[in-house]
Amino acid sequence: MNDLLLMCTIAGRDAAIPALRVQTVLEIDDITPIPGTPDFICGLTPLRSQALTVVDCALALGFDEPCSSPDRRAAVVEVDGHLYALMVDSAQDVSEARSDLVAIPGGLGDGWQRAGLGMVETETGPVVLVDIEKIIAGPPALAA
């Protein structure tokens, strides 16, 4: 696997998003809340006269604490014709995967098991490759 990956940190863990799926990385200034949406949907933000749905990746994985990015960094991706800004703790650089995907160790938690495609080796060490669609879907609904 020699795919290019956007290196980032989500919920304190090194992660990666397939770079071919990322349109841009931005710093979010304003977020307009959307009433009645789940907690992991922060709201909407503008980008070049388009509205992006802002998703907090940490909350989407089921963690209690939201992303802790002081500059509110987000990777912009498109899914089914809709634009999403995936908020991460930090976004670093683009790096190349140096190994094939391997299974995610069970100790990382249910959120990573559900929303991770696997782990891959990079020049900075192993990272979890995230499944964008599963991040956007958010955590499984809690039983009533």
PDB file of C-alpha atoms in Angstrom:
ATOM      1  CA  MET A   1       0.000   0.000   0.000  1.00  0.00           C
ATOM      2  CA  ASN A   2       1.609   3.272  -1.119  1.00  0.00           C
ATOM      3  CA  ASP A   3      -1.409   5.531  -0.708  1.00  0.00           C
ATOM      4  CA  LEU A   4      -1.018   9.146   0.376  1.00  0.00           C
ATOM      5  CA  LEU A   5      -2.530   9.924   3.779  1.00  0.00           C
ATOM      6  CA  LEU A   6      -3.389  13.141   5.590  1.00  0.00           C
ATOM      7  CA  MET A   7      -1.770  12.648   8.973  1.00  0.00           C
ATOM      8  CA  CYS A   8      -3.859  13.898  11.877  1.00  0.00           C
ATOM      9  CA  THR A   9      -4.639  13.406  15.540  1.00  0.00           C
ATOM     10  CA  ILE A  10      -8.123  12.439  16.688  1.00  0.00           C
ATOM     11  CA  ALA A  11      -8.954  11.986  20.380  1.00  0.00           C
ATOM     12  CA  GLY A  12      -5.244  11.993  21.158  1.00  0.00           C
ATOM     13  CA  ARG A  13      -4.444   9.125  18.762  1.00  0.00           C
ATOM     14  CA  ASP A  14      -2.394   9.276  15.563  1.00  0.00           C
ATOM     15  CA  ALA A  15      -4.752   8.744  12.655  1.00  0.00           C
ATOM     16  CA  ALA A  16      -4.895   9.227   8.904  1.00  0.00           C
ATOM     17  CA  ILE A  17      -7.477  10.143   6.301  1.00  0.00           C
ATOM     18  CA  PRO A  18      -6.984   9.027   2.674  1.00  0.00           C
ATOM     19  CA  ALA A  19      -5.485  12.141   1.030  1.00  0.00           C
ATOM     20  CA  LEU A  20      -7.301  11.540  -2.259  1.00  0.00           C
ATOM     21  CA  ARG A  21     -10.594  12.079  -0.412  1.00  0.00           C
ATOM     22  CA  VAL A  22      -9.491  15.388   1.182  1.00  0.00           C
ATOM     23  CA  GLN A  23     -10.347  18.523  -0.796  1.00  0.00           C
ATOM     24  CA  THR A  24      -8.635  20.924   1.598  1.00  0.00           C
ATOM     25  CA  VAL A  25      -7.717  21.455   5.240  1.00  0.00           C
ATOM     26  CA  LEU A  26      -9.108  24.577   6.848  1.00  0.00           C
ATOM     27  CA  GLU A  27      -9.346  26.478  10.085  1.00  0.00           C
ATOM     28  CA  ILE A  28     -12.999  26.914  10.977  1.00  0.00           C
ATOM     29  CA  ASP A  29     -13.962  30.391  12.139  1.00  0.00           C
ATOM     30  CA  ASP A  30     -17.712  30.260  12.644  1.00  0.00           C
ATOM     31  CA  ILE A  31     -20.026  27.316  13.199  1.00  0.00           C
ATOM     32  CA  THR A  32     -23.774  27.808  13.043  1.00  0.00           C
ATOM     33  CA  PRO A  33     -25.493  25.173  15.223  1.00  0.00           C
ATOM     34  CA  ILE A  34     -28.243  23.022  13.721  1.00  0.00           C
ATOM     35  CA  PRO A  35     -31.086  22.371  16.188  1.00  0.00           C
ATOM     36  CA  GLY A  36     -32.032  18.756  16.747  1.00  0.00           C
ATOM     37  CA  THR A  37     -28.809  17.186  15.470  1.00  0.00           C
ATOM     38  CA  PRO A  38     -26.673  14.713  17.411  1.00  0.00           C
ATOM     39  CA  ASP A  39     -23.780  16.086  19.499  1.00  0.00           C
ATOM     40  CA  PHE A  40     -21.127  14.997  16.991  1.00  0.00           C
ATOM     41  CA  ILE A  41     -22.660  17.314  14.350  1.00  0.00           C
ATOM     42  CA  CYS A  42     -21.323  20.730  15.397  1.00  0.00           C
ATOM     43  CA  GLY A  43     -23.277  22.683  12.784  1.00  0.00           C
ATOM     44  CA  LEU A  44     -22.572  24.395   9.477  1.00  0.00           C
ATOM     45  CA  THR A  45     -19.643  26.514   8.320  1.00  0.00           C
ATOM     46  CA  PRO A  46     -19.150  28.332   5.012  1.00  0.00           C
ATOM     47  CA  LEU A  47     -16.464  27.588   2.440  1.00  0.00           C
ATOM     48  CA  ARG A  48     -16.421  29.487  -0.858  1.00  0.00           C
ATOM     49  CA  SER A  49     -20.208  30.049  -0.871  1.00  0.00           C
ATOM     50  CA  GLN A  50     -20.945  26.452   0.124  1.00  0.00           C
ATOM     51  CA  ALA A  51     -22.190  25.125   3.454  1.00  0.00           C
ATOM     52  CA  LEU A  52     -20.129  22.391   5.098  1.00  0.00           C
ATOM     53  CA  THR A  53     -21.522  20.103   7.772  1.00  0.00           C
ATOM     54  CA  VAL A  54     -18.997  20.160  10.632  1.00  0.00           C
ATOM     55  CA  VAL A  55     -18.416  16.772  12.271  1.00  0.00           C
ATOM     56  CA  ASP A  56     -16.411  16.427  15.493  1.00  0.00           C
ATOM     57  CA  CYS A  57     -14.420  13.235  14.869  1.00  0.00           C
ATOM     58  CA  ALA A  58     -13.795  12.497  18.557  1.00  0.00           C
ATOM     59  CA  LEU A  59     -17.511  12.679  19.405  1.00  0.00           C
ATOM     60  CA  ALA A  60     -18.348  10.691  16.242  1.00  0.00           C
ATOM     61  CA  LEU A  61     -16.088   7.925  17.542  1.00  0.00           C
ATOM     62  CA  GLY A  62     -18.041   7.873  20.803  1.00  0.00           C
ATOM     63  CA  PHE A  63     -15.524   9.661  23.031  1.00  0.00           C
ATOM     64  CA  ASP A  64     -16.864  11.947  25.771  1.00  0.00           C
ATOM     65  CA  GLU A  65     -14.538  14.874  25.028  1.00  0.00           C
ATOM     66  CA  PRO A  66     -14.759  16.855  21.767  1.00  0.00           C
ATOM     67  CA  CYS A  67     -11.757  17.590  19.560  1.00  0.00           C
ATOM     68  CA  SER A  68      -9.306  19.838  21.318  1.00  0.00           C
ATOM     69  CA  SER A  69      -7.905  21.788  18.376  1.00  0.00           C
ATOM     70  CA  PRO A  70      -7.191  25.391  19.386  1.00  0.00           C
ATOM     71  CA  ASP A  71      -7.291  26.462  15.725  1.00  0.00           C
ATOM     72  CA  ARG A  72     -10.306  24.252  14.862  1.00  0.00           C
ATOM     73  CA  ARG A  73      -8.649  22.353  12.010  1.00  0.00           C
ATOM     74  CA  ALA A  74     -10.809  20.264   9.731  1.00  0.00           C
ATOM     75  CA  ALA A  75     -10.355  18.103   6.643  1.00  0.00           C
ATOM     76  CA  VAL A  76     -12.971  18.795   3.973  1.00  0.00           C
ATOM     77  CA  VAL A  77     -14.337  15.678   2.278  1.00  0.00           C
ATOM     78  CA  GLU A  78     -17.251  14.932  -0.022  1.00  0.00           C
ATOM     79  CA  VAL A  79     -19.615  12.033   0.567  1.00  0.00           C
ATOM     80  CA  ASP A  80     -22.599  11.389  -1.694  1.00  0.00           C
ATOM     81  CA  GLY A  81     -22.490  14.946  -3.048  1.00  0.00           C
ATOM     82  CA  HIS A  82     -22.401  16.576   0.403  1.00  0.00           C
ATOM     83  CA  LEU A  83     -19.398  18.427   1.855  1.00  0.00           C
ATOM     84  CA  TYR A  84     -18.232  17.701   5.401  1.00  0.00           C
ATOM     85  CA  ALA A  85     -15.579  19.341   7.556  1.00  0.00           C
ATOM     86  CA  LEU A  86     -14.076  16.639   9.779  1.00  0.00           C
ATOM     87  CA  MET A  87     -12.738  18.405  12.886  1.00  0.00           C
ATOM     88  CA  VAL A  88      -9.560  16.859  14.254  1.00  0.00           C
ATOM     89  CA  ASP A  89      -7.245  17.693  17.170  1.00  0.00           C
ATOM     90  CA  SER A  90      -4.496  18.505  14.673  1.00  0.00           C
ATOM     91  CA  ALA A  91      -3.725  18.058  10.989  1.00  0.00           C
ATOM     92  CA  GLN A  92      -0.078  17.643  10.130  1.00  0.00           C
ATOM     93  CA  ASP A  93       1.178  16.757   6.682  1.00  0.00           C
ATOM     94  CA  VAL A  94       0.637  14.267   3.893  1.00  0.00           C
ATOM     95  CA  SER A  95       2.616  11.064   4.236  1.00  0.00           C
ATOM     96  CA  GLU A  96       2.856   7.794   2.361  1.00  0.00           C
ATOM     97  CA  ALA A  97       1.599   4.489   3.744  1.00  0.00           C
ATOM     98  CA  ARG A  98       4.506   2.071   4.062  1.00  0.00           C
ATOM     99  CA  SER A  99       2.605  -1.131   4.736  1.00  0.00           C
ATOM    100  CA  ASP A 100      -0.639  -2.909   4.018  1.00  0.00           C
ATOM    101  CA  LEU A 101      -3.569  -2.497   6.405  1.00  0.00           C
ATOM    102  CA  VAL A 102      -3.571  -4.715   9.470  1.00  0.00           C
ATOM    103  CA  ALA A 103      -6.302  -5.273  12.045  1.00  0.00           C
ATOM    104  CA  ILE A 104      -6.808  -2.669  14.745  1.00  0.00           C
ATOM    105  CA  PRO A 105      -5.813  -3.967  18.204  1.00  0.00           C
ATOM    106  CA  GLY A 106      -8.787  -4.494  20.506  1.00  0.00           C
ATOM    107  CA  GLY A 107      -7.366  -2.218  23.199  1.00  0.00           C
ATOM    108  CA  LEU A 108      -8.005   0.931  21.156  1.00  0.00           C
ATOM    109  CA  GLY A 109     -11.728   0.855  21.931  1.00  0.00           C
ATOM    110  CA  ASP A 110     -15.031   0.259  20.203  1.00  0.00           C
ATOM    111  CA  GLY A 111     -15.070   3.575  18.327  1.00  0.00           C
ATOM    112  CA  TRP A 112     -11.786   2.867  16.586  1.00  0.00           C
ATOM    113  CA  GLN A 113     -12.830  -0.721  15.887  1.00  0.00           C
ATOM    114  CA  ARG A 114     -16.022   0.518  14.224  1.00  0.00           C
ATOM    115  CA  ALA A 115     -14.670   3.509  12.306  1.00  0.00           C
ATOM    116  CA  GLY A 116     -11.157   2.368  11.488  1.00  0.00           C
ATOM    117  CA  LEU A 117     -10.294   0.590   8.259  1.00  0.00           C
ATOM    118  CA  GLY A 118      -7.178  -0.797   9.921  1.00  0.00           C
ATOM    119  CA  MET A 119      -3.703   0.278  10.958  1.00  0.00           C
ATOM    120  CA  VAL A 120      -0.964   1.211   8.556  1.00  0.00           C
ATOM    121  CA  GLU A 121       2.720   1.993   9.028  1.00  0.00           C
ATOM    122  CA  THR A 122       3.965   5.469   8.032  1.00  0.00           C
ATOM    123  CA  GLU A 123       7.287   7.288   8.362  1.00  0.00           C
ATOM    124  CA  THR A 124       6.166   8.539  11.782  1.00  0.00           C
ATOM    125  CA  GLY A 125       4.893   5.171  13.019  1.00  0.00           C
ATOM    126  CA  PRO A 126       1.612   3.252  12.976  1.00  0.00           C
ATOM    127  CA  VAL A 127      -1.662   5.139  12.493  1.00  0.00           C
ATOM    128  CA  VAL A 128      -5.340   4.241  12.321  1.00  0.00           C
ATOM    129  CA  LEU A 129      -6.777   4.768   8.843  1.00  0.00           C
ATOM    130  CA  VAL A 130     -10.282   6.160   9.355  1.00  0.00           C
ATOM    131  CA  ASP A 131     -13.394   5.195   7.421  1.00  0.00           C
ATOM    132  CA  ILE A 132     -14.850   8.578   6.444  1.00  0.00           C
ATOM    133  CA  GLU A 133     -18.398   7.287   5.981  1.00  0.00           C
ATOM    134  CA  LYS A 134     -18.431   5.706   9.437  1.00  0.00           C
ATOM    135  CA  ILE A 135     -17.114   8.908  11.033  1.00  0.00           C
ATOM    136  CA  ILE A 136     -19.912  10.859   9.356  1.00  0.00           C
ATOM    137  CA  ALA A 137     -22.479   8.291  10.530  1.00  0.00           C
ATOM    138  CA  GLY A 138     -21.410   8.904  14.129  1.00  0.00           C
ATOM    139  CA  PRO A 139     -21.539   6.564  17.105  1.00  0.00           C
ATOM    140  CA  PRO A 140     -24.123   3.782  17.220  1.00  0.00           C
ATOM    141  CA  ALA A 141     -27.414   4.860  18.778  1.00  0.00           C
ATOM    142  CA  LEU A 142     -27.681   4.049  22.458  1.00  0.00           C
ATOM    143  CA  ALA A 143     -30.391   1.595  23.419  1.00  0.00           C
ATOM    144  CA  ALA A 144     -33.302   3.199  25.231  1.00  0.00           C
TER     145      ALA A 144
END
